[in-house]
Short mmCIF file of C-alpha atoms in Angstrom, two decimals:
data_model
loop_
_atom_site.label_atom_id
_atom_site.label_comp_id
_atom_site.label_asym_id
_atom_site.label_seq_id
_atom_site.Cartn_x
_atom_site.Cartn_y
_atom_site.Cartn_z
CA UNK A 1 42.49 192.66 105.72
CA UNK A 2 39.19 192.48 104.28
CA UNK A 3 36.28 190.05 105.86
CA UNK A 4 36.49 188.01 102.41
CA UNK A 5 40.02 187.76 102.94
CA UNK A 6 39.71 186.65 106.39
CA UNK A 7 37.54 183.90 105.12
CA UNK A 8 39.67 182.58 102.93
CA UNK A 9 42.52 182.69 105.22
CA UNK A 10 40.64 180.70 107.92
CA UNK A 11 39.61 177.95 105.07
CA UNK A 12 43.23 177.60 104.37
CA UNK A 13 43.94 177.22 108.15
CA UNK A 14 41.35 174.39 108.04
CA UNK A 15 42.33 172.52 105.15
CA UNK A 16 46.05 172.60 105.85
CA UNK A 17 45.32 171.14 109.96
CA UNK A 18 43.07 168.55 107.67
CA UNK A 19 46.09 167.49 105.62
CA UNK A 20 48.43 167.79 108.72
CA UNK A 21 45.89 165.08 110.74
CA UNK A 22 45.79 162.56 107.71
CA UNK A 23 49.28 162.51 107.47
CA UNK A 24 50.05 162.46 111.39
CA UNK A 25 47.34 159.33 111.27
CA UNK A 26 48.46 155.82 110.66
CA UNK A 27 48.42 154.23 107.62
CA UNK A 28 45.25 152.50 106.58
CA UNK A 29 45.53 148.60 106.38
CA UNK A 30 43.07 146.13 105.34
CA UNK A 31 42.82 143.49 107.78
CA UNK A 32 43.46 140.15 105.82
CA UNK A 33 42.18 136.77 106.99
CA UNK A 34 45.13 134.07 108.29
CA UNK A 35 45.38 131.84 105.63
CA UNK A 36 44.53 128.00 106.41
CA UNK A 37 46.96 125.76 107.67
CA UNK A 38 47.97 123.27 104.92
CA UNK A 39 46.99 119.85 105.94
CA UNK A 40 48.87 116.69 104.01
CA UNK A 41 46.39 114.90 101.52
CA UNK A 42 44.92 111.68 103.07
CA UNK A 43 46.53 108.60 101.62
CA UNK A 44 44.69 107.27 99.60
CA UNK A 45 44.52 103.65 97.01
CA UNK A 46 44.89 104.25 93.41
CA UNK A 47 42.13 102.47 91.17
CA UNK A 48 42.76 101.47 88.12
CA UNK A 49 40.72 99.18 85.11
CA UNK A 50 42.89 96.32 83.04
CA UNK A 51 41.18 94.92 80.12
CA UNK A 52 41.26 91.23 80.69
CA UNK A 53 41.66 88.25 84.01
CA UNK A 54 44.82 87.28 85.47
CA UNK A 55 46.00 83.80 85.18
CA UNK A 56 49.23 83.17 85.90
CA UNK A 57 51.35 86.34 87.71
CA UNK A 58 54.41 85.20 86.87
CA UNK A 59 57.71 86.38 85.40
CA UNK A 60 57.86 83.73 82.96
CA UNK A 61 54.81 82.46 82.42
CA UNK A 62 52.42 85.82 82.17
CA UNK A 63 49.65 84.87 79.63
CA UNK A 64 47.31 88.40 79.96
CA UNK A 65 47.78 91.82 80.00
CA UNK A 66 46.42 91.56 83.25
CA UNK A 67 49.38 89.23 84.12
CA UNK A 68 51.88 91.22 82.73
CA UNK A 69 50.75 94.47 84.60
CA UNK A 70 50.83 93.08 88.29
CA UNK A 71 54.43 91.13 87.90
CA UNK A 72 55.51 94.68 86.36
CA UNK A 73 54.39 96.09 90.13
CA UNK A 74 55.52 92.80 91.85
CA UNK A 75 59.26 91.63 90.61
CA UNK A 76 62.07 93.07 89.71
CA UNK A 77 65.32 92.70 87.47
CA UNK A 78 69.19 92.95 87.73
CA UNK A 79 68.20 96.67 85.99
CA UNK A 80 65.47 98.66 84.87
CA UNK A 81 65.09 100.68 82.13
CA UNK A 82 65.46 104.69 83.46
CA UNK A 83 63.88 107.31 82.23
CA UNK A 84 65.42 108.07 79.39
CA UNK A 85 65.07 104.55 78.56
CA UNK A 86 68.47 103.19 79.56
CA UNK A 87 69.18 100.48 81.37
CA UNK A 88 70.03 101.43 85.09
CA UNK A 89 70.29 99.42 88.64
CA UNK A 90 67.72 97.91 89.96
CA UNK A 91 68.43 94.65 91.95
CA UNK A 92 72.16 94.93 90.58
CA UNK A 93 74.08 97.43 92.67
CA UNK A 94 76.74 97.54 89.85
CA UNK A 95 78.07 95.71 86.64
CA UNK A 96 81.14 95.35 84.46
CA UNK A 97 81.72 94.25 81.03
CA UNK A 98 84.69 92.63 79.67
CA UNK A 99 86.22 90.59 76.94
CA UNK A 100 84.55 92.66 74.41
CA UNK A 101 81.09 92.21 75.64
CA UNK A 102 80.90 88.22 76.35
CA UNK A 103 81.28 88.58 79.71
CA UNK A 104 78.84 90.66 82.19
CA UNK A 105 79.15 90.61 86.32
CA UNK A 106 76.88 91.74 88.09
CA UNK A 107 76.85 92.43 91.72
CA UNK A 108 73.55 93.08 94.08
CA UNK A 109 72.27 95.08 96.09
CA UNK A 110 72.57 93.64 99.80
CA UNK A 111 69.45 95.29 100.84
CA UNK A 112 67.45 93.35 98.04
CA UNK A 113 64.72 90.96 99.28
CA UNK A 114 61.71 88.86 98.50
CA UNK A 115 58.38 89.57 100.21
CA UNK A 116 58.86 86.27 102.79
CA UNK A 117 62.10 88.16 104.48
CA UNK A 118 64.25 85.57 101.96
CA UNK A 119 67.34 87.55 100.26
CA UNK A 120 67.60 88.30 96.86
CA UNK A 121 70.34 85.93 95.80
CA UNK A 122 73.07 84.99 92.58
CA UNK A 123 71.02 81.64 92.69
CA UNK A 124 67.43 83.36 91.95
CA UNK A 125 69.16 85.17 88.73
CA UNK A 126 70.83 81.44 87.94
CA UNK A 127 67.56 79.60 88.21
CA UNK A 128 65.56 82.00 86.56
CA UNK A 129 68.06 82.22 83.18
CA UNK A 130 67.93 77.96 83.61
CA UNK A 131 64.43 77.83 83.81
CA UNK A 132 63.83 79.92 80.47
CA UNK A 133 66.78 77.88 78.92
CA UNK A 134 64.85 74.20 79.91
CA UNK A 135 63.16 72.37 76.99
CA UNK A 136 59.99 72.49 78.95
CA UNK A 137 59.71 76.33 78.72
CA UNK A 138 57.80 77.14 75.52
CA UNK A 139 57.12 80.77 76.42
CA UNK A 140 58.57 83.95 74.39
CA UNK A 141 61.34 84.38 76.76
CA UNK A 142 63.11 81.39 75.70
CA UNK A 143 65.14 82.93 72.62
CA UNK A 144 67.22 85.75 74.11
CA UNK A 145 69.02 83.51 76.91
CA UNK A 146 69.92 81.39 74.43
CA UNK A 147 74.16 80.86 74.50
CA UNK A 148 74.24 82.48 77.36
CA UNK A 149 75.59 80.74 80.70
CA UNK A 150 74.94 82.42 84.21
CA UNK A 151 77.18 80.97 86.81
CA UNK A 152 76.93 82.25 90.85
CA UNK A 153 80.71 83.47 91.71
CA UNK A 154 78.90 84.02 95.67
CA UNK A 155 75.88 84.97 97.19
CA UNK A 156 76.16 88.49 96.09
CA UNK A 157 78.18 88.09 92.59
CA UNK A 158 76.68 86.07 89.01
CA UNK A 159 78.10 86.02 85.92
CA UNK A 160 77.27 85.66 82.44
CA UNK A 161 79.13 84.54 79.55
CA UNK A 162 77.53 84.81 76.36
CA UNK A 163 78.51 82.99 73.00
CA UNK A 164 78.49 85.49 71.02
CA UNK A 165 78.59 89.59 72.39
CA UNK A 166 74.70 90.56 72.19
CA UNK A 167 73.89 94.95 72.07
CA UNK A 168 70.93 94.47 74.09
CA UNK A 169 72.23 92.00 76.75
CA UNK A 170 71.56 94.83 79.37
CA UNK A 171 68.15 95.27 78.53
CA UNK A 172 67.60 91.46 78.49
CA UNK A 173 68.96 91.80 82.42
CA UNK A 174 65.71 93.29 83.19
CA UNK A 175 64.01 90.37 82.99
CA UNK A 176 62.11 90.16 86.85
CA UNK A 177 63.86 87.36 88.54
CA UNK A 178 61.88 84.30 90.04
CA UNK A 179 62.62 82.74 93.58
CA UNK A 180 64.63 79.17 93.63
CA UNK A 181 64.32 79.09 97.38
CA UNK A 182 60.17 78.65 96.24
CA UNK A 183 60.06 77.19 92.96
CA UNK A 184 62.94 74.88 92.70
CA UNK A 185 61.19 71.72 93.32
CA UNK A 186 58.72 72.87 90.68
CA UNK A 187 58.87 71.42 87.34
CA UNK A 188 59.24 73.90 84.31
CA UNK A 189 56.52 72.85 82.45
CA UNK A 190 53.28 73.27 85.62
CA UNK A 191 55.06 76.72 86.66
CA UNK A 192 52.11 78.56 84.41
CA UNK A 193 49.84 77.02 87.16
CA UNK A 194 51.52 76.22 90.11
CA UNK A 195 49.67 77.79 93.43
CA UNK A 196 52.78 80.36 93.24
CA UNK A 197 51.15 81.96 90.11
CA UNK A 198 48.06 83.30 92.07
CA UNK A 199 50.03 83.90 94.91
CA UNK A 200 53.02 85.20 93.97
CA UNK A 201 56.09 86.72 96.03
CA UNK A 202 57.52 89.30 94.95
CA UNK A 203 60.86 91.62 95.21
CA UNK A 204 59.37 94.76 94.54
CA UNK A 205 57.77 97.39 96.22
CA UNK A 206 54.48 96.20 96.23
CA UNK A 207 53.09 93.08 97.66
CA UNK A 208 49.75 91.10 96.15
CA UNK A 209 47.66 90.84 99.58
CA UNK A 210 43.94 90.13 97.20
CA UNK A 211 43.02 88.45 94.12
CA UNK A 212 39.97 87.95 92.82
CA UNK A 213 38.97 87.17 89.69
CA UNK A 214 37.43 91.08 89.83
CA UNK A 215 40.03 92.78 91.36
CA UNK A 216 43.81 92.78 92.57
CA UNK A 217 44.78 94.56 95.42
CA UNK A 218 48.85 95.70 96.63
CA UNK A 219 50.40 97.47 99.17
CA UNK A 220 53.47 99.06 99.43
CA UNK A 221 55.98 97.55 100.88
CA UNK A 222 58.79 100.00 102.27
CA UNK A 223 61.72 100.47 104.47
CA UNK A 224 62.91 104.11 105.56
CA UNK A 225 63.85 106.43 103.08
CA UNK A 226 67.74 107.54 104.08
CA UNK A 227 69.28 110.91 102.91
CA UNK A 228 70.62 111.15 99.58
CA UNK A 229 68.82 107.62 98.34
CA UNK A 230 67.16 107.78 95.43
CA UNK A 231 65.24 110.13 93.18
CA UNK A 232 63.15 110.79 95.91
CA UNK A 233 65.73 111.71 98.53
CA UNK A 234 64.37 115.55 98.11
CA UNK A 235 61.82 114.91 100.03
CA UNK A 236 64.32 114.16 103.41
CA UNK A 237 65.00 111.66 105.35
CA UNK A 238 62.36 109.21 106.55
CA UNK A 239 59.81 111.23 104.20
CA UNK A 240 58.75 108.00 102.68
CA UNK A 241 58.00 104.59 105.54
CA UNK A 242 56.16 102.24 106.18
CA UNK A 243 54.52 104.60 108.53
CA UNK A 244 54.50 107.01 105.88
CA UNK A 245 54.00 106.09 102.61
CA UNK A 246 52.50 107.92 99.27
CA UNK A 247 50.22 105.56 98.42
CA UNK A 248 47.91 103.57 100.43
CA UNK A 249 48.04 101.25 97.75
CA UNK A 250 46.90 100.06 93.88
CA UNK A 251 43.86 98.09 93.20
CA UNK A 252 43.35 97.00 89.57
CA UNK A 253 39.96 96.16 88.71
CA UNK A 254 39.49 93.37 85.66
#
């Protein structure tokens, strides 16, 4: 063998021990950075501007958009309208129809209550249909109870019996209830300012705690979120308390 040959048979001895150490080696790995912990957003109160001063939050007797806006967030119906805008239960656990639509029961919910610890009640949906039946009440509610009598079968149960069968009666059972055990004694015609209609209580779940002819101020008001209750029952049980809820609450500035 020829000293060019040897050459180039020791250069091939070298490149193939090269090749043999890169692929005995380990693998080359970038070292990556941990990524951050994710940390829960800090609760927080949602702002918001209404065109326009409250003057009377109530269910009846709402005069401004303003109004109309905060007894949206404070009170609550038999049903709300879902959200493919059909009527589903809100303070009513359930309902029936019969007779061809002139008859509607309702029953509710037995974990439905006002902001004082007071139950929701048969006799808060009867007083509220009398009071926008009385002669005193002028407002724009008046005309869709009309013919239409509510009676309380018990605590839990109220009926309705209407004249004449109306399409829209379950939509009209939206209409936020007001509290007898509060507003009994008051007559129909000063319930647009009685001292309940700048400090209302509500059955929702929010609760006034500040108004001010700048500003309105609610916090939630919530109970333990159980399994399997509710559209947000995804999020697992207890997700959503008093301890721990998604909002820290809504401030609407006039």
């Amino acid at each position: 063998m020829s000293r060019r040959d040897g050459a180039f048979v020791l250069v091939l001895v070298l490149v193939l021990g090269a090749l043999g150490a890169a692929i005995a080696a380990p693998a080359f790995a970038p070292v990556v950075a941990p990524l951050p912990t994710p940390t829960a957003a800090p609760v927080a109160i949602h702002r918001e501007a209404v065109v326009g001063l409250p003057s009377s939050v109530n269910p009846v007797t709402a005069r401004t958009q303003a109004d109309r806006d905060l007894v949206a967030l404070l009170f609550r119906g038999l049903v709300r309208s879902g959200v493919d805008g059909r009527p589903v239960a809100d303070l009513a656990a359930s309902w029936t129809m019969e007779a061809k639509g002139t008859r509607w029961t309702f029953r509710l919910r037995t974990d439905a209550f006002w902001q004082d610890g007071v139950p929701v009640t048969s006799d808060d949906v009867v007083f509220t249909v009398r009071v926008l039946q009385d002669p005193a009440y002028t407002g724009p509610l008046a005309a869709g109870w009309q013919g239409v009598t509510a009676t309380a079968i018990d605590a839990a149960t109220v009926r309705f019996d209407l004249a004449v069968p109306l399409g829209g009666f379950l939509q009209a059972a939206a209409q936020p209830l007001l509290p007898a055990h509060l507003l009994a004694n008051v007559p129909v015609a000063d319930l647009a300012d009685a001292p309940f209609s700048t400090r209302p209580v509500g059955n929702g779940q929010l609760a006034l705690t500040d108004l001010t002819p700048q500003a309105a101020l609610l916090v939630p008001v919530l109970t333990p979120l159980q399994p399997g209750s509710g559209p947000l029952a995804t999020l697992g049980p207890r997700a959503i308390s008093p301890e721990n809820p998604l909002l820290a609450g809504i401030e609407l500035r006039f």
